[in-house]
Amino acid sequence: MKIEKQTRFIDPQKITDPEVQEIYQRISNLFKELLGREERIYVERDEALKDTKGKGYIFYPESFKKLIETVPVKRMSRIFQLGTKIYYKSDINHTRLEHCKGTYYRTLELFDNLFQQEDVRNKIKDLKAEKYVVACLIRALLHDLGHGPFSHTMEIICGLPKGFHEDIGLRMIRENKELREALEAIWPGMTKIYEEAIEKNFLGLNSIFEGQIDVDRGDFMIRDCYHANKKFPFVSDNISELFQNVTVESVEFEDEQGTTKRRTLPVFEADQIGNLDTFFTNRFKNYMKIYYNPKASSYDNIYRAFAKELISSDEDYRLKRFLMNNMGKRPEEVDLDEYIAFNDVEYLKGIIEVLDNTQNPVLRKLALMSLPPKSQVRDIYYGLMVSLEQVDANGERVNMVDTDEEFVRRLSELEGAKEEYDRSCLCITSGKKEDVESFLENVKKELGLPEGISEEELENLGIYSWNPSVVAYKNKPGEETYVKGKDGKIYEYSQHPEVNREVLGMKGSVPGCCVLLPILEARGIELEKINRIQEIYLEISQSIDAKTYED
């Protein structure tokens, strides 16, 4: 395939926009002040951030560039940001690393703003806390370091504990020699400083990393919409405005026991209440329209079914060993080298190995359904195989190992993935509760299943259902958003006198279900019953408007 991606870095001298030149100079001075030394600043263009104040330019000091070039960090360039959602929609081929760079950019915007506030700047200097500012920037850049192949889908498949990817990422920082050396080159003792910044909750900024509005969502909301072509009325510039209009102040709050306390926390300026309303509205829409898309959820369940059948088979494969080695494990129990070696590309190679060699017809069908349709191979190639980290200085060549070349060739020639999905996965995609319930009840009736049958028993038959709930704003302890009022007082967002009450009342769910026919066949269900289930599915599908989530 012809490589069409841009080169990674841009010569700062070729930037002609005076606003960007000014930001470049200010960021150069900021890093000089933070690091206590002058470093070359590299500039990278990111189209998803084109509406920011920096107009899509991300700025890195040389020591950060070297951090990005380590194997554990570059690994994220081979993990899709949206996992299996690449299967149902073209062009959402952006990666975890692209998102992490964008999150770093949002954090840099935040500190660029804070350092222009004399009281905050003086406080950082008086406390000699520049090292914690640097640690926060690194935290943003590495926040998804520990994600496994296909991210949250793998966590569900392997039954991994909550917070697993954060904890395994921290293990990489502590134990991976290459990564640790790159961090120490930025600042001696940075591995320890990194953890201290989190433990001390430096400037109360943990909520900016893990709150209702944070630098993580500040990137992925815009980036995911950009790639999914969702035209929500909120652009990257609005988020830039939010992070450039926040300060840190002493805030009075009640803890979980109802005791009144004071704590230094980020506070948004009074004129940002409208941007906050819009942010939470669009986050709600993102979850309803993109992240919980029923067809995308069906692929997650195909992956679960495939993994279950693979693990229970008597055949031996590299992917099977990887899954079994991580099944139900705590972060400290995982083989770190094996974990780092696996990414979306290696996972897909593992599925192809099963497809080409299995003697189990059910496993073969599930493997085929787990692979991308031919129409998405280009997204796999440009998303994971030709990342900006892999293109040479002229953007003309990529160094791909033989196994990668063979993988791309095999995917390009693969026939039948979409057809097997259409034939074998009966998925209700309307997102309407009544459609899902009607289909499930008819399937249970046709199979003669008892009332009260458990979800686990249904899944063993290849019948999956889900109903994730979504709210626009969660007033969750420790994740509150604070904003000033016109009266100068500081309010928790939901208590602000000018908050849009409609936003606070936004809630919904996206029910869906799918029946995987190969599993029914494997469980010995008669062909006549399977044919009848297909007829029921067609009847319901023809009566609903599936475009609710397909447009």
PDB file of C-alpha atoms in Angstrom, residues 147-398:
ATOM      1  CA  HIS A 147      -3.874  -0.707  28.133  1.00  0.00           C
ATOM      2  CA  GLY A 148      -3.816  -4.203  26.687  1.00  0.00           C
ATOM      3  CA  PRO A 149      -4.759  -5.184  23.136  1.00  0.00           C
ATOM      4  CA  PHE A 150      -8.244  -3.923  22.325  1.00  0.00           C
ATOM      5  CA  SER A 151      -8.184  -2.146  25.692  1.00  0.00           C
ATOM      6  CA  HIS A 152     -11.395  -2.553  27.691  1.00  0.00           C
ATOM      7  CA  THR A 153     -12.508  -5.567  25.638  1.00  0.00           C
ATOM      8  CA  MET A 154      -9.476  -7.523  26.842  1.00  0.00           C
ATOM      9  CA  GLU A 155     -10.141  -6.419  30.440  1.00  0.00           C
ATOM     10  CA  ILE A 156     -13.637  -7.934  30.213  1.00  0.00           C
ATOM     11  CA  ILE A 157     -12.427 -11.107  28.452  1.00  0.00           C
ATOM     12  CA  CYS A 158      -9.772 -11.768  31.099  1.00  0.00           C
ATOM     13  CA  GLY A 159     -11.863 -10.614  34.074  1.00  0.00           C
ATOM     14  CA  LEU A 160      -9.235  -8.068  35.074  1.00  0.00           C
ATOM     15  CA  PRO A 161      -9.825  -5.917  38.180  1.00  0.00           C
ATOM     16  CA  LYS A 162     -10.910  -2.287  38.021  1.00  0.00           C
ATOM     17  CA  GLY A 163      -7.960   0.051  37.511  1.00  0.00           C
ATOM     18  CA  PHE A 164      -5.858  -2.752  36.008  1.00  0.00           C
ATOM     19  CA  HIS A 165      -4.449  -0.722  33.115  1.00  0.00           C
ATOM     20  CA  GLU A 166      -3.455   2.144  35.430  1.00  0.00           C
ATOM     21  CA  ASP A 167      -1.654  -0.249  37.787  1.00  0.00           C
ATOM     22  CA  ILE A 168       0.102  -2.209  35.035  1.00  0.00           C
ATOM     23  CA  GLY A 169       1.184   1.117  33.491  1.00  0.00           C
ATOM     24  CA  LEU A 170       2.727   2.081  36.812  1.00  0.00           C
ATOM     25  CA  ARG A 171       4.554  -1.259  36.866  1.00  0.00           C
ATOM     26  CA  MET A 172       6.022  -0.447  33.458  1.00  0.00           C
ATOM     27  CA  ILE A 173       7.237   2.908  34.762  1.00  0.00           C
ATOM     28  CA  ARG A 174       8.857   1.257  37.772  1.00  0.00           C
ATOM     29  CA  GLU A 175      10.286  -1.855  36.122  1.00  0.00           C
ATOM     30  CA  ASN A 176      10.937  -1.299  32.408  1.00  0.00           C
ATOM     31  CA  LYS A 177      14.597  -0.300  32.082  1.00  0.00           C
ATOM     32  CA  GLU A 178      14.258   1.650  28.824  1.00  0.00           C
ATOM     33  CA  LEU A 179      11.265   3.621  30.080  1.00  0.00           C
ATOM     34  CA  ARG A 180      12.826   4.313  33.463  1.00  0.00           C
ATOM     35  CA  GLU A 181      16.034   5.609  31.861  1.00  0.00           C
ATOM     36  CA  ALA A 182      14.045   7.947  29.585  1.00  0.00           C
ATOM     37  CA  LEU A 183      12.179   9.328  32.616  1.00  0.00           C
ATOM     38  CA  GLU A 184      15.392   9.790  34.591  1.00  0.00           C
ATOM     39  CA  ALA A 185      16.841  11.728  31.633  1.00  0.00           C
ATOM     40  CA  ILE A 186      13.958  14.186  31.894  1.00  0.00           C
ATOM     41  CA  TRP A 187      14.469  14.650  35.649  1.00  0.00           C
ATOM     42  CA  PRO A 188      16.592  12.604  38.066  1.00  0.00           C
ATOM     43  CA  GLY A 189      14.323  10.578  40.331  1.00  0.00           C
ATOM     44  CA  MET A 190      11.301  11.136  38.057  1.00  0.00           C
ATOM     45  CA  THR A 191       9.919   7.621  38.661  1.00  0.00           C
ATOM     46  CA  LYS A 192       9.465   8.469  42.340  1.00  0.00           C
ATOM     47  CA  ILE A 193       8.420  12.080  41.645  1.00  0.00           C
ATOM     48  CA  TYR A 194       5.722  10.800  39.270  1.00  0.00           C
ATOM     49  CA  GLU A 195       4.111   8.794  42.060  1.00  0.00           C
ATOM     50  CA  GLU A 196       4.560  11.613  44.587  1.00  0.00           C
ATOM     51  CA  ALA A 197       2.667  14.056  42.355  1.00  0.00           C
ATOM     52  CA  ILE A 198      -0.333  11.688  42.369  1.00  0.00           C
ATOM     53  CA  GLU A 199      -0.127  10.863  46.085  1.00  0.00           C
ATOM     54  CA  LYS A 200       0.230  14.528  47.110  1.00  0.00           C
ATOM     55  CA  ASN A 201      -2.564  15.557  44.689  1.00  0.00           C
ATOM     56  CA  PHE A 202      -0.361  18.414  43.495  1.00  0.00           C
ATOM     57  CA  LEU A 203      -2.412  21.673  43.340  1.00  0.00           C
ATOM     58  CA  GLY A 204      -5.529  19.499  43.619  1.00  0.00           C
ATOM     59  CA  LEU A 205      -5.043  18.539  39.970  1.00  0.00           C
ATOM     60  CA  ASN A 206      -5.980  14.863  40.362  1.00  0.00           C
ATOM     61  CA  SER A 207      -9.533  15.908  39.456  1.00  0.00           C
ATOM     62  CA  ILE A 208      -8.184  17.355  36.190  1.00  0.00           C
ATOM     63  CA  PHE A 209      -6.858  13.875  35.400  1.00  0.00           C
ATOM     64  CA  GLU A 210      -9.723  11.793  36.788  1.00  0.00           C
ATOM     65  CA  GLY A 211     -12.710  14.117  37.172  1.00  0.00           C
ATOM     66  CA  GLN A 212     -15.959  14.775  35.353  1.00  0.00           C
ATOM     67  CA  ILE A 213     -14.124  17.217  33.113  1.00  0.00           C
ATOM     68  CA  ASP A 214     -10.485  16.286  32.721  1.00  0.00           C
ATOM     69  CA  VAL A 215      -7.628  16.400  30.235  1.00  0.00           C
ATOM     70  CA  ASP A 216      -8.360  12.791  29.210  1.00  0.00           C
ATOM     71  CA  ARG A 217     -11.943  13.543  28.150  1.00  0.00           C
ATOM     72  CA  GLY A 218     -10.767  16.925  26.872  1.00  0.00           C
ATOM     73  CA  ASP A 219      -8.931  15.057  24.150  1.00  0.00           C
ATOM     74  CA  PHE A 220     -10.905  11.891  23.430  1.00  0.00           C
ATOM     75  CA  MET A 221     -14.282  13.636  23.153  1.00  0.00           C
ATOM     76  CA  ILE A 222     -13.050  15.868  20.347  1.00  0.00           C
ATOM     77  CA  ARG A 223     -10.739  13.294  18.762  1.00  0.00           C
ATOM     78  CA  ASP A 224     -13.373  10.547  18.652  1.00  0.00           C
ATOM     79  CA  CYS A 225     -15.976  12.932  17.188  1.00  0.00           C
ATOM     80  CA  TYR A 226     -13.463  14.140  14.597  1.00  0.00           C
ATOM     81  CA  HIS A 227     -12.766  10.607  13.386  1.00  0.00           C
ATOM     82  CA  ALA A 228     -16.369   9.393  13.682  1.00  0.00           C
ATOM     83  CA  ASN A 229     -17.609  12.494  11.798  1.00  0.00           C
ATOM     84  CA  LYS A 230     -20.055  13.356  14.566  1.00  0.00           C
ATOM     85  CA  LYS A 231     -20.936  17.044  14.212  1.00  0.00           C
ATOM     86  CA  PHE A 232     -21.766  17.902  17.796  1.00  0.00           C
ATOM     87  CA  PRO A 233     -21.893  21.683  18.493  1.00  0.00           C
ATOM     88  CA  PHE A 234     -18.628  21.757  20.420  1.00  0.00           C
ATOM     89  CA  VAL A 235     -15.170  22.106  18.957  1.00  0.00           C
ATOM     90  CA  SER A 236     -11.676  21.745  20.301  1.00  0.00           C
ATOM     91  CA  ASP A 237     -11.378  25.487  20.737  1.00  0.00           C
ATOM     92  CA  ASN A 238     -14.119  25.403  23.385  1.00  0.00           C
ATOM     93  CA  ILE A 239     -12.108  22.923  25.424  1.00  0.00           C
ATOM     94  CA  SER A 240      -8.999  25.062  25.003  1.00  0.00           C
ATOM     95  CA  GLU A 241     -11.018  27.949  26.380  1.00  0.00           C
ATOM     96  CA  LEU A 242     -12.028  25.850  29.396  1.00  0.00           C
ATOM     97  CA  PHE A 243      -8.464  24.840  30.263  1.00  0.00           C
ATOM     98  CA  GLN A 244      -7.235  28.402  29.711  1.00  0.00           C
ATOM     99  CA  ASN A 245      -9.819  29.743  32.144  1.00  0.00           C
ATOM    100  CA  VAL A 246      -9.129  27.672  35.225  1.00  0.00           C
ATOM    101  CA  THR A 247      -7.194  28.544  38.352  1.00  0.00           C
ATOM    102  CA  VAL A 248      -6.438  26.749  41.619  1.00  0.00           C
ATOM    103  CA  GLU A 249      -8.086  27.977  44.806  1.00  0.00           C
ATOM    104  CA  SER A 250      -8.941  26.854  48.309  1.00  0.00           C
ATOM    105  CA  VAL A 251     -12.408  25.302  48.127  1.00  0.00           C
ATOM    106  CA  GLU A 252     -14.731  24.387  51.011  1.00  0.00           C
ATOM    107  CA  PHE A 253     -16.403  20.991  50.598  1.00  0.00           C
ATOM    108  CA  GLU A 254     -17.996  18.159  52.560  1.00  0.00           C
ATOM    109  CA  ASP A 255     -16.322  14.749  52.692  1.00  0.00           C
ATOM    110  CA  GLU A 256     -18.239  11.443  52.611  1.00  0.00           C
ATOM    111  CA  GLN A 257     -18.850  11.676  56.366  1.00  0.00           C
ATOM    112  CA  GLY A 258     -20.386  15.153  55.977  1.00  0.00           C
ATOM    113  CA  THR A 259     -17.439  16.933  57.599  1.00  0.00           C
ATOM    114  CA  THR A 260     -16.651  20.370  56.159  1.00  0.00           C
ATOM    115  CA  LYS A 261     -13.062  20.669  54.919  1.00  0.00           C
ATOM    116  CA  ARG A 262     -10.959  22.922  52.696  1.00  0.00           C
ATOM    117  CA  ARG A 263      -8.750  21.794  49.849  1.00  0.00           C
ATOM    118  CA  THR A 264      -6.855  23.347  46.955  1.00  0.00           C
ATOM    119  CA  LEU A 265      -8.735  22.452  43.767  1.00  0.00           C
ATOM    120  CA  PRO A 266      -9.068  23.595  40.140  1.00  0.00           C
ATOM    121  CA  VAL A 267     -11.839  26.178  39.702  1.00  0.00           C
ATOM    122  CA  PHE A 268     -13.278  27.350  36.364  1.00  0.00           C
ATOM    123  CA  GLU A 269     -13.993  31.019  35.806  1.00  0.00           C
ATOM    124  CA  ALA A 270     -17.593  32.261  35.937  1.00  0.00           C
ATOM    125  CA  ASP A 271     -17.843  32.844  32.181  1.00  0.00           C
ATOM    126  CA  GLN A 272     -17.172  29.142  31.522  1.00  0.00           C
ATOM    127  CA  ILE A 273     -20.494  27.829  32.844  1.00  0.00           C
ATOM    128  CA  GLY A 274     -21.910  27.719  29.287  1.00  0.00           C
ATOM    129  CA  ASN A 275     -18.878  25.792  28.011  1.00  0.00           C
ATOM    130  CA  LEU A 276     -19.251  23.341  30.902  1.00  0.00           C
ATOM    131  CA  ASP A 277     -22.932  22.803  30.044  1.00  0.00           C
ATOM    132  CA  THR A 278     -21.986  22.097  26.434  1.00  0.00           C
ATOM    133  CA  PHE A 279     -19.083  19.838  27.436  1.00  0.00           C
ATOM    134  CA  PHE A 280     -21.311  17.592  29.563  1.00  0.00           C
ATOM    135  CA  THR A 281     -24.039  17.572  26.890  1.00  0.00           C
ATOM    136  CA  ASN A 282     -21.619  16.418  24.235  1.00  0.00           C
ATOM    137  CA  ARG A 283     -20.022  13.846  26.506  1.00  0.00           C
ATOM    138  CA  PHE A 284     -23.517  12.398  26.961  1.00  0.00           C
ATOM    139  CA  LYS A 285     -23.994  12.290  23.169  1.00  0.00           C
ATOM    140  CA  ASN A 286     -20.586  10.660  22.651  1.00  0.00           C
ATOM    141  CA  TYR A 287     -21.513   7.778  24.923  1.00  0.00           C
ATOM    142  CA  MET A 288     -24.980   7.395  23.440  1.00  0.00           C
ATOM    143  CA  LYS A 289     -23.912   7.579  19.786  1.00  0.00           C
ATOM    144  CA  ILE A 290     -20.313   6.314  19.632  1.00  0.00           C
ATOM    145  CA  TYR A 291     -19.065   4.352  22.648  1.00  0.00           C
ATOM    146  CA  TYR A 292     -22.258   2.371  23.258  1.00  0.00           C
ATOM    147  CA  ASN A 293     -23.190   1.841  19.617  1.00  0.00           C
ATOM    148  CA  PRO A 294     -25.035  -1.541  19.604  1.00  0.00           C
ATOM    149  CA  LYS A 295     -23.238  -2.922  16.561  1.00  0.00           C
ATOM    150  CA  ALA A 296     -19.863  -2.052  18.077  1.00  0.00           C
ATOM    151  CA  SER A 297     -20.961  -3.752  21.307  1.00  0.00           C
ATOM    152  CA  SER A 298     -21.810  -6.894  19.334  1.00  0.00           C
ATOM    153  CA  TYR A 299     -18.171  -7.136  18.216  1.00  0.00           C
ATOM    154  CA  ASP A 300     -17.049  -6.897  21.847  1.00  0.00           C
ATOM    155  CA  ASN A 301     -19.222  -9.927  22.575  1.00  0.00           C
ATOM    156  CA  ILE A 302     -17.926 -11.798  19.532  1.00  0.00           C
ATOM    157  CA  TYR A 303     -14.431 -11.286  20.969  1.00  0.00           C
ATOM    158  CA  ARG A 304     -15.637 -12.622  24.313  1.00  0.00           C
ATOM    159  CA  ALA A 305     -17.217 -15.684  22.702  1.00  0.00           C
ATOM    160  CA  PHE A 306     -14.134 -16.339  20.570  1.00  0.00           C
ATOM    161  CA  ALA A 307     -11.814 -16.113  23.585  1.00  0.00           C
ATOM    162  CA  LYS A 308     -14.022 -18.435  25.631  1.00  0.00           C
ATOM    163  CA  GLU A 309     -14.114 -21.067  22.890  1.00  0.00           C
ATOM    164  CA  LEU A 310     -10.373 -20.694  22.270  1.00  0.00           C
ATOM    165  CA  ILE A 311      -9.461 -21.168  25.928  1.00  0.00           C
ATOM    166  CA  SER A 312     -11.755 -24.191  26.303  1.00  0.00           C
ATOM    167  CA  SER A 313     -10.371 -25.858  23.169  1.00  0.00           C
ATOM    168  CA  ASP A 314      -7.624 -28.487  23.272  1.00  0.00           C
ATOM    169  CA  GLU A 315      -5.618 -26.632  20.590  1.00  0.00           C
ATOM    170  CA  ASP A 316      -2.520 -24.605  21.418  1.00  0.00           C
ATOM    171  CA  TYR A 317      -1.888 -21.091  20.092  1.00  0.00           C
ATOM    172  CA  ARG A 318       0.197 -18.077  21.125  1.00  0.00           C
ATOM    173  CA  LEU A 319      -2.939 -15.977  21.633  1.00  0.00           C
ATOM    174  CA  LYS A 320      -4.494 -18.671  23.816  1.00  0.00           C
ATOM    175  CA  ARG A 321      -1.397 -18.738  26.035  1.00  0.00           C
ATOM    176  CA  PHE A 322      -1.434 -14.940  26.325  1.00  0.00           C
ATOM    177  CA  LEU A 323      -5.096 -14.880  27.386  1.00  0.00           C
ATOM    178  CA  MET A 324      -4.662 -17.728  29.865  1.00  0.00           C
ATOM    179  CA  ASN A 325      -1.546 -16.078  31.324  1.00  0.00           C
ATOM    180  CA  ASN A 326      -3.588 -12.941  32.054  1.00  0.00           C
ATOM    181  CA  MET A 327      -6.920 -14.507  33.033  1.00  0.00           C
ATOM    182  CA  GLY A 328      -8.080 -13.059  36.366  1.00  0.00           C
ATOM    183  CA  LYS A 329      -4.584 -11.822  37.184  1.00  0.00           C
ATOM    184  CA  ARG A 330      -3.660  -8.929  39.424  1.00  0.00           C
ATOM    185  CA  PRO A 331      -1.251  -6.391  37.869  1.00  0.00           C
ATOM    186  CA  GLU A 332       1.678  -7.633  39.955  1.00  0.00           C
ATOM    187  CA  GLU A 333       1.175 -11.202  38.681  1.00  0.00           C
ATOM    188  CA  VAL A 334       1.411 -10.395  34.967  1.00  0.00           C
ATOM    189  CA  ASP A 335       4.473 -11.244  32.856  1.00  0.00           C
ATOM    190  CA  LEU A 336       5.395  -7.670  31.946  1.00  0.00           C
ATOM    191  CA  ASP A 337       7.574  -8.516  28.940  1.00  0.00           C
ATOM    192  CA  GLU A 338       4.832 -10.664  27.378  1.00  0.00           C
ATOM    193  CA  TYR A 339       2.234  -7.977  28.107  1.00  0.00           C
ATOM    194  CA  ILE A 340       4.315  -5.239  26.443  1.00  0.00           C
ATOM    195  CA  ALA A 341       4.891  -7.491  23.416  1.00  0.00           C
ATOM    196  CA  PHE A 342       1.138  -7.766  22.775  1.00  0.00           C
ATOM    197  CA  ASN A 343      -0.918  -5.071  21.052  1.00  0.00           C
ATOM    198  CA  ASP A 344      -3.832  -4.985  18.600  1.00  0.00           C
ATOM    199  CA  VAL A 345      -1.634  -6.129  15.707  1.00  0.00           C
ATOM    200  CA  GLU A 346      -0.301  -9.126  17.634  1.00  0.00           C
ATOM    201  CA  TYR A 347      -3.816  -9.980  18.822  1.00  0.00           C
ATOM    202  CA  LEU A 348      -5.132  -9.951  15.248  1.00  0.00           C
ATOM    203  CA  LYS A 349      -2.175 -12.055  14.107  1.00  0.00           C
ATOM    204  CA  GLY A 350      -3.170 -14.495  16.834  1.00  0.00           C
ATOM    205  CA  ILE A 351      -6.743 -14.674  15.515  1.00  0.00           C
ATOM    206  CA  ILE A 352      -5.447 -15.331  11.989  1.00  0.00           C
ATOM    207  CA  GLU A 353      -3.257 -18.165  13.309  1.00  0.00           C
ATOM    208  CA  VAL A 354      -6.364 -19.755  14.820  1.00  0.00           C
ATOM    209  CA  LEU A 355      -8.391 -19.209  11.638  1.00  0.00           C
ATOM    210  CA  ASP A 356      -5.729 -20.853   9.483  1.00  0.00           C
ATOM    211  CA  ASN A 357      -5.074 -23.849  11.709  1.00  0.00           C
ATOM    212  CA  THR A 358      -8.074 -24.766  13.848  1.00  0.00           C
ATOM    213  CA  GLN A 359      -9.936 -28.020  13.302  1.00  0.00           C
ATOM    214  CA  ASN A 360     -12.867 -26.672  15.329  1.00  0.00           C
ATOM    215  CA  PRO A 361     -15.563 -25.331  12.938  1.00  0.00           C
ATOM    216  CA  VAL A 362     -17.189 -23.138  15.605  1.00  0.00           C
ATOM    217  CA  LEU A 363     -13.856 -21.625  16.589  1.00  0.00           C
ATOM    218  CA  ARG A 364     -13.097 -20.999  12.930  1.00  0.00           C
ATOM    219  CA  LYS A 365     -16.380 -19.121  12.394  1.00  0.00           C
ATOM    220  CA  LEU A 366     -15.826 -17.006  15.504  1.00  0.00           C
ATOM    221  CA  ALA A 367     -12.242 -16.276  14.421  1.00  0.00           C
ATOM    222  CA  LEU A 368     -13.472 -15.126  11.003  1.00  0.00           C
ATOM    223  CA  MET A 369     -16.125 -12.915  12.622  1.00  0.00           C
ATOM    224  CA  SER A 370     -13.437 -11.429  14.905  1.00  0.00           C
ATOM    225  CA  LEU A 371     -11.379 -10.174  11.967  1.00  0.00           C
ATOM    226  CA  PRO A 372     -12.001  -6.843  10.241  1.00  0.00           C
ATOM    227  CA  PRO A 373     -14.110  -6.667   7.079  1.00  0.00           C
ATOM    228  CA  LYS A 374     -12.075  -6.060   3.931  1.00  0.00           C
ATOM    229  CA  SER A 375     -13.337  -2.477   3.820  1.00  0.00           C
ATOM    230  CA  GLN A 376     -11.539  -1.766   7.111  1.00  0.00           C
ATOM    231  CA  VAL A 377      -8.115  -3.170   6.209  1.00  0.00           C
ATOM    232  CA  ARG A 378      -6.927   0.244   5.062  1.00  0.00           C
ATOM    233  CA  ASP A 379      -7.810   1.622   8.514  1.00  0.00           C
ATOM    234  CA  ILE A 380      -5.872  -1.190  10.169  1.00  0.00           C
ATOM    235  CA  TYR A 381      -2.882  -0.418   7.951  1.00  0.00           C
ATOM    236  CA  TYR A 382      -2.824   3.333   8.404  1.00  0.00           C
ATOM    237  CA  GLY A 383      -4.001   3.232  12.002  1.00  0.00           C
ATOM    238  CA  LEU A 384      -1.673   0.598  13.430  1.00  0.00           C
ATOM    239  CA  MET A 385       0.960  -0.327  10.851  1.00  0.00           C
ATOM    240  CA  VAL A 386       2.060   3.089   9.617  1.00  0.00           C
ATOM    241  CA  SER A 387       1.903   5.299  12.685  1.00  0.00           C
ATOM    242  CA  LEU A 388       3.786   8.591  12.696  1.00  0.00           C
ATOM    243  CA  GLU A 389       6.430   6.857  14.798  1.00  0.00           C
ATOM    244  CA  GLN A 390       7.126   4.350  12.007  1.00  0.00           C
ATOM    245  CA  VAL A 391       7.326   6.622   8.955  1.00  0.00           C
ATOM    246  CA  ASP A 392      10.799   7.807   8.007  1.00  0.00           C
ATOM    247  CA  ALA A 393      11.917  11.453   7.939  1.00  0.00           C
ATOM    248  CA  ASN A 394      10.555  11.991   4.416  1.00  0.00           C
ATOM    249  CA  GLY A 395       7.239  10.263   5.065  1.00  0.00           C
ATOM    250  CA  GLU A 396       8.003   7.874   2.207  1.00  0.00           C
ATOM    251  CA  ARG A 397       9.024   4.612   3.798  1.00  0.00           C
ATOM    252  CA  VAL A 398       8.073   2.437   6.720  1.00  0.00           C
TER     253      VAL A 398
END
